[in-house]
Amino acid sequence: MGVIGAGAIGLLLASAYEQEGADVMVFTRRPAQACRLNKEGIRVDGLLSYTAEVKANTTNEAIPMSFDLLIVAVKSYDVATALQSFFQKNMAVRQWLFIQNGMSHLDIISSLQGDIYVAGVEYGVKKSTDTCVEVTGLGRIRVAPFRLFTTESFVETSFLQIERACHYKEMLEDKLIVNVCINPLTALLGVKNGALLTEPSYKQAMRTIFREAISVLNRDADWLMLWRRVVSVCQKTSDNTSSMRADYEVGRRLETEAIMGYLLKEADRKKKAAPCIAFLSHLLVNRNDH
Amino acid sequence: MGVIGAGAIGLLLASAYEQEGADVMVFTRRPAQACRLNKEGIRVDGLLSYTAEVKANTTNEAIPMSFDLLIVAVKSYDVATALQSFFQKNMAVRQWLFIQNGMSHLDIISSLQGDIYVAGVEYGVKKSTDTCVEVTGLGRIRVAPFRLFTTESFVETSFLQIERACHYKEMLEDKLIVNVCINPLTALLGVKNGALLTEPSYKQAMRTIFREAISVLNRDADWLMLWRRVVSVCQKTSDNTSSMRADYEVGRRLETEAIMGYLLKEADRKKKAAPCIAFLSHLLVNRNDH
């Protein structure tokens, strides 16, 4: 099997499948990282602890191959580019697994051949070096088929807790709601996830974003379950720095398009108001050199 | 005459009246600052340049006196406390001048005896030490009578550009609109005033706040004049750090109540929506030790 993207999530999944006995090829953008992965393997520490041997290659040099399972674990805004480089190499893929925040990548993946799955990862993971992942929170990976007529069963690894979900849209929406409540605010405010609960004023701000999001997604009926989920994730990850905050602080590109952009397009389409989500997305521009 | 509050604005006005020939007493909270002011006077530099000799005292030790003009230049949330300490001393005041951001102090001052004026300062000023003020932008001070039956003419100084305005409410609203557009955003984003114009996304966020503010104040008819004012102040002060940003960064109390709180109360009273102003006020809590 193969994994495109060697960030924290990509490395965690690659190492878990390798521990299960799979022959794993990791595709990364930087040759230096591929080189180190070939030499050192993937070191997992924190709440899980093991080392996995993997093969690694850069996306550009990817040679024609066929995969039982190809996991795409790049940022949502890189999905299109990652897929293009693979189409050019004529790779055969039986099962795809897409792990991205937000829902804006769904348009892109709908034209693919093969069985497609989408997933939401609820583990807390942090890349400490190019070959090392720290697991800071145990959770689950929810996997749902992207098309109803998917017949084959998904290639699993018992090394991570993988749960099957029936409805990909609802599953991704659940995760989107959690993300839009926690990520942008922690990034903008420069606080840890837990501060959104301990500071009552921040909690109110988070509640405002939550209300707009569930209204846009027509999920008002589930609001209590969803709000409890947001609070529970905030609590469990209270000492963590959200991925968007980490990206914001070092000036990396943000997943605003995948998270807030998707909600704003839906709001527009459904003629619903989401003023604070729009406002927040305007504020979340990398500061660069202002 | 007397000046309560020895921040940048208080010191600037005290020094200007002294240069005009007035006998000036500055009231400050900290004995150390009173002591230095008595010894060193007020040094003004930057675009204006002179030194003024003043007498200084702490608010607590203030001895009974009478004033032709008493300028109150403390933060809006300190007006009530400042007035209380003066009432206890039985001071006679012929004219009051209140210089505060926002409009929430108007309730408090309406019960005072004497002629009352309110002002909006459009000079750029920065306190560099306890006795030194830097003038970074020349503007004007707009002064309006708080009550219509004010008969005597206001004690002026030709040392600063003072303009008379007829309608205090409109005048304070004009300033409130500029403040609510610039101060909270620069504080939260940690940027200079000019960034709100150079970064298109921030400009959109500022426009959102602007629209809500003029709607709440029923000033929609004047929107073009008011928006030009906001942009012009942003341009003139592009290299400046707003007072709220400075307060936010060192963890001082913010004038959110006077600026956003007033607008939110008005919105509530008039059954108007101001979701982004409310959201912004929730985000603007001093981070302390999160």
Short mmCIF file of C-alpha atoms in Angstrom, two decimals, chain B residues 7-282:
data_model
loop_
_atom_site.label_atom_id
_atom_site.label_comp_id
_atom_site.label_asym_id
_atom_site.label_seq_id
_atom_site.Cartn_x
_atom_site.Cartn_y
_atom_site.Cartn_z
CA GLY B 7 -1.75 59.77 30.20
CA ALA B 8 -0.72 61.01 26.77
CA ILE B 9 -3.83 63.12 26.19
CA GLY B 10 -3.92 64.56 29.72
CA LEU B 11 -0.27 65.61 29.57
CA LEU B 12 -0.67 67.13 26.09
CA LEU B 13 -3.61 69.30 27.17
CA ALA B 14 -2.03 70.29 30.48
CA SER B 15 1.13 71.40 28.69
CA ALA B 16 -0.80 73.32 26.01
CA TYR B 17 -2.83 75.29 28.58
CA GLU B 18 0.33 76.01 30.55
CA GLN B 19 2.00 77.39 27.41
CA GLU B 20 -1.06 79.59 27.00
CA GLY B 21 -0.35 81.07 30.44
CA ALA B 22 -2.72 79.06 32.63
CA ASP B 23 -1.87 77.85 36.11
CA VAL B 24 -2.12 74.09 35.69
CA MET B 25 -2.59 71.35 38.27
CA VAL B 26 -2.27 67.75 37.04
CA PHE B 27 -3.89 64.97 39.09
CA THR B 28 -2.38 61.55 38.73
CA ARG B 29 -2.88 58.23 40.46
CA ARG B 30 0.74 57.37 41.17
CA PRO B 31 2.68 59.57 43.66
CA ALA B 32 5.93 58.81 41.78
CA GLN B 33 4.55 60.37 38.61
CA ALA B 34 3.25 63.44 40.50
CA CYS B 35 6.69 63.86 42.01
CA ARG B 36 8.48 63.70 38.64
CA LEU B 37 5.98 66.09 37.04
CA ASN B 38 6.56 68.65 39.80
CA LYS B 39 10.30 68.36 39.29
CA GLU B 40 10.65 67.98 35.52
CA GLY B 41 7.47 69.45 34.08
CA ILE B 42 5.99 68.02 30.88
CA ARG B 43 8.26 67.52 27.88
CA VAL B 44 6.47 67.50 24.53
CA ASP B 45 8.35 66.35 21.45
CA GLY B 46 7.75 64.91 18.01
CA LEU B 47 5.72 67.23 15.77
CA LEU B 48 5.36 69.78 18.60
CA SER B 49 8.26 70.66 20.86
CA TYR B 50 8.34 72.51 24.19
CA THR B 51 8.53 71.98 27.94
CA ALA B 52 5.75 73.08 30.33
CA GLU B 53 5.99 73.65 34.08
CA VAL B 54 3.07 72.20 35.97
CA LYS B 55 2.02 71.46 39.51
CA ALA B 56 1.04 67.87 40.15
CA ASN B 57 -0.73 66.00 42.91
CA THR B 58 -2.27 62.59 43.41
CA THR B 59 -6.04 62.22 43.11
CA ASN B 60 -6.20 61.06 46.73
CA GLU B 61 -4.39 64.03 48.21
CA ALA B 62 -6.27 66.56 46.11
CA ILE B 63 -6.92 69.58 48.34
CA PRO B 64 -10.13 71.63 48.01
CA MET B 65 -9.76 74.04 45.09
CA SER B 66 -11.84 75.75 42.49
CA PHE B 67 -11.21 75.45 38.78
CA ASP B 68 -12.23 77.56 35.79
CA LEU B 69 -11.69 74.44 33.71
CA LEU B 70 -11.27 70.85 34.85
CA ILE B 71 -10.30 68.41 32.11
CA VAL B 72 -11.05 64.73 32.78
CA ALA B 73 -8.69 62.69 30.62
CA VAL B 74 -8.86 59.26 32.25
CA LYS B 75 -9.95 56.07 30.49
CA SER B 76 -13.72 55.80 30.16
CA TYR B 77 -13.95 53.03 32.74
CA ASP B 78 -12.21 55.27 35.30
CA VAL B 79 -14.50 58.31 34.96
CA ALA B 80 -16.83 57.27 37.79
CA THR B 81 -13.97 56.69 40.25
CA ALA B 82 -12.23 59.94 39.27
CA LEU B 83 -15.40 61.97 39.80
CA GLN B 84 -16.12 60.35 43.16
CA SER B 85 -12.78 61.36 44.60
CA PHE B 86 -13.43 64.94 43.48
CA PHE B 87 -16.93 65.15 44.86
CA GLN B 88 -15.58 64.08 48.23
CA LYS B 89 -13.16 67.00 48.16
CA ASN B 90 -15.92 69.52 47.42
CA MET B 91 -14.19 71.11 44.49
CA ALA B 92 -15.87 73.93 42.62
CA VAL B 93 -15.68 73.58 38.86
CA ARG B 94 -16.95 76.14 36.37
CA GLN B 95 -16.31 74.14 33.20
CA TRP B 96 -15.76 70.41 32.74
CA LEU B 97 -14.16 68.88 29.68
CA PHE B 98 -14.45 65.13 29.23
CA ILE B 99 -12.15 63.37 26.77
CA GLN B 100 -12.97 59.68 26.52
CA ASN B 101 -13.35 57.07 23.85
CA GLY B 102 -16.81 55.67 23.38
CA MET B 103 -20.03 56.99 24.84
CA SER B 104 -20.67 54.95 27.93
CA HIS B 105 -19.44 57.76 30.23
CA LEU B 106 -22.29 60.08 29.19
CA ASP B 107 -24.69 58.58 31.73
CA ILE B 108 -22.23 59.30 34.53
CA ILE B 109 -21.47 62.91 33.65
CA SER B 110 -25.07 63.95 33.11
CA SER B 111 -25.59 64.49 36.84
CA LEU B 112 -22.73 67.02 37.24
CA GLN B 113 -23.09 70.71 38.09
CA GLY B 114 -21.39 73.34 35.92
CA ASP B 115 -20.93 73.64 32.20
CA ILE B 116 -19.98 70.35 30.66
CA TYR B 117 -18.14 69.83 27.38
CA VAL B 118 -17.13 66.60 25.71
CA ALA B 119 -14.26 66.30 23.28
CA GLY B 120 -12.74 63.98 20.72
CA VAL B 121 -8.99 64.24 20.26
CA GLU B 122 -7.67 63.53 16.79
CA TYR B 123 -4.01 64.16 17.54
CA GLY B 124 -1.67 61.19 17.44
CA VAL B 125 0.06 61.12 20.82
CA LYS B 126 2.12 58.59 22.70
CA LYS B 127 3.39 58.73 26.28
CA SER B 128 7.08 57.84 26.17
CA THR B 129 7.84 58.35 29.88
CA ASP B 130 5.87 59.56 32.92
CA THR B 131 6.65 63.16 31.99
CA CYS B 132 7.15 63.01 28.24
CA VAL B 133 4.63 62.98 25.37
CA GLU B 134 5.45 62.43 21.73
CA VAL B 135 3.14 64.02 19.15
CA THR B 136 3.09 61.66 16.17
CA GLY B 137 0.17 63.18 14.25
CA LEU B 138 -1.32 66.67 14.07
CA GLY B 139 -5.09 66.82 14.02
CA ARG B 140 -7.71 68.72 15.91
CA ILE B 141 -9.69 68.55 19.10
CA ARG B 142 -13.42 68.73 18.56
CA VAL B 143 -15.29 70.18 21.54
CA ALA B 144 -19.07 70.18 21.92
CA PRO B 145 -21.30 71.36 24.77
CA PHE B 146 -22.96 68.45 26.51
CA ARG B 147 -26.05 70.50 27.38
CA LEU B 148 -27.85 72.84 25.06
CA PHE B 149 -28.21 75.66 27.59
CA THR B 150 -24.47 76.06 28.04
CA THR B 151 -24.00 79.82 27.90
CA GLU B 152 -20.42 80.65 28.74
CA SER B 153 -17.83 80.17 26.08
CA PHE B 154 -15.33 77.38 26.47
CA VAL B 155 -11.85 78.20 27.83
CA GLU B 156 -9.61 77.54 24.84
CA THR B 157 -5.93 77.31 24.11
CA SER B 158 -4.63 78.46 20.77
CA PHE B 159 -1.74 76.07 21.26
CA LEU B 160 -3.78 73.17 19.94
CA GLN B 161 -6.26 73.27 17.12
CA ILE B 162 -9.61 73.30 18.85
CA GLU B 163 -12.81 73.20 16.82
CA ARG B 164 -16.29 73.74 18.16
CA ALA B 165 -18.92 71.16 17.28
CA CYS B 166 -22.62 71.77 17.86
CA HIS B 167 -23.92 68.29 18.46
CA TYR B 168 -21.99 66.27 20.99
CA LYS B 169 -23.79 63.05 20.18
CA GLU B 170 -22.98 63.10 16.49
CA MET B 171 -19.42 64.17 17.23
CA LEU B 172 -18.85 61.32 19.70
CA GLU B 173 -20.56 58.90 17.34
CA ASP B 174 -18.19 59.95 14.53
CA LYS B 175 -15.25 59.15 16.77
CA LEU B 176 -16.87 55.98 18.09
CA ILE B 177 -17.25 54.67 14.54
CA VAL B 178 -13.59 55.34 13.78
CA ASN B 179 -12.58 53.70 17.05
CA VAL B 180 -14.69 50.57 16.65
CA CYS B 181 -13.35 50.09 13.12
CA ILE B 182 -9.67 50.50 13.96
CA ASN B 183 -8.95 49.75 17.61
CA PRO B 184 -10.35 46.25 18.24
CA LEU B 185 -9.05 44.79 14.98
CA THR B 186 -5.53 46.18 15.35
CA ALA B 187 -5.46 44.89 18.94
CA LEU B 188 -6.68 41.40 18.09
CA LEU B 189 -4.55 41.03 14.97
CA GLY B 190 -1.48 42.69 16.45
CA VAL B 191 -0.99 44.95 13.44
CA LYS B 192 -0.40 48.64 12.81
CA ASN B 193 -3.36 50.78 11.77
CA GLY B 194 -2.25 50.85 8.13
CA ALA B 195 -2.53 47.05 7.75
CA LEU B 196 -6.33 47.40 7.86
CA LEU B 197 -6.07 49.09 4.46
CA THR B 198 -3.14 47.27 2.85
CA GLU B 199 -4.45 43.75 3.54
CA PRO B 200 -7.69 43.48 1.51
CA SER B 201 -9.04 40.78 3.75
CA TYR B 202 -8.64 42.95 6.86
CA LYS B 203 -10.27 45.84 5.02
CA GLN B 204 -13.30 43.63 4.38
CA ALA B 205 -13.43 42.72 8.07
CA MET B 206 -13.23 46.43 8.95
CA ARG B 207 -16.03 47.15 6.50
CA THR B 208 -18.19 44.51 8.18
CA ILE B 209 -17.74 46.19 11.57
CA PHE B 210 -18.35 49.60 9.99
CA ARG B 211 -21.65 48.51 8.43
CA GLU B 212 -22.94 47.10 11.69
CA ALA B 213 -21.92 50.24 13.61
CA ILE B 214 -23.60 52.76 11.30
CA SER B 215 -26.72 50.63 11.21
CA VAL B 216 -26.87 50.50 15.02
CA LEU B 217 -26.38 54.28 15.28
CA ASN B 218 -28.89 55.01 12.50
CA ARG B 219 -26.17 56.79 10.56
CA ASP B 220 -26.67 54.90 7.28
CA ALA B 221 -27.42 58.11 5.41
CA ASP B 222 -23.95 59.45 6.24
CA TRP B 223 -22.15 56.20 5.42
CA LEU B 224 -19.92 57.54 2.63
CA MET B 225 -18.65 60.50 4.64
CA LEU B 226 -18.10 58.25 7.66
CA TRP B 227 -16.32 55.51 5.70
CA ARG B 228 -14.01 58.09 4.12
CA ARG B 229 -13.24 59.33 7.63
CA VAL B 230 -12.33 55.84 8.81
CA VAL B 231 -10.08 55.28 5.80
CA SER B 232 -8.50 58.70 6.18
CA VAL B 233 -7.68 58.16 9.87
CA CYS B 234 -6.29 54.72 9.02
CA GLN B 235 -4.07 56.27 6.37
CA LYS B 236 -2.87 59.18 8.49
CA THR B 237 -2.03 56.88 11.38
CA SER B 238 -0.82 53.94 9.28
CA ASP B 239 2.43 53.53 11.21
CA ASN B 240 0.79 53.97 14.61
CA THR B 241 -0.10 51.38 17.21
CA SER B 242 -3.66 52.01 18.34
CA SER B 243 -4.24 52.64 22.04
CA MET B 244 -6.25 49.45 22.36
CA ARG B 245 -3.51 47.38 20.72
CA ALA B 246 -0.98 48.86 23.14
CA ASP B 247 -3.27 48.07 26.08
CA TYR B 248 -3.95 44.55 24.80
CA GLU B 249 -0.30 43.74 24.35
CA VAL B 250 0.69 44.63 27.89
CA GLY B 251 -2.47 43.16 29.39
CA ARG B 252 -4.01 46.47 30.52
CA ARG B 253 -7.77 46.74 30.83
CA LEU B 254 -9.42 47.46 27.46
CA GLU B 255 -12.05 50.06 26.60
CA THR B 256 -14.27 47.38 25.08
CA GLU B 257 -17.17 48.40 27.30
CA ALA B 258 -17.06 52.04 26.19
CA ILE B 259 -16.69 51.25 22.52
CA MET B 260 -18.27 47.90 21.67
CA GLY B 261 -20.39 47.65 24.81
CA TYR B 262 -22.15 50.92 24.00
CA LEU B 263 -22.92 49.78 20.45
CA LEU B 264 -24.20 46.41 21.64
CA LYS B 265 -26.51 48.05 24.17
CA GLU B 266 -27.84 50.37 21.49
CA ALA B 267 -28.30 47.41 19.12
CA ASP B 268 -30.25 45.62 21.80
CA ARG B 269 -32.38 48.67 22.52
CA LYS B 270 -33.14 49.28 18.85
CA LYS B 271 -33.57 45.57 18.03
CA LYS B 272 -30.78 45.72 15.46
CA ALA B 273 -28.26 43.00 14.67
CA ALA B 274 -24.55 43.48 15.32
CA PRO B 275 -23.27 39.89 15.32
CA CYS B 276 -19.68 40.64 14.35
CA ILE B 277 -19.27 43.46 16.89
CA ALA B 278 -20.54 41.07 19.57
CA PHE B 279 -18.24 38.31 18.32
CA LEU B 280 -15.26 40.67 18.25
CA SER B 281 -15.95 41.84 21.78
CA HIS B 282 -15.91 38.21 22.94
#
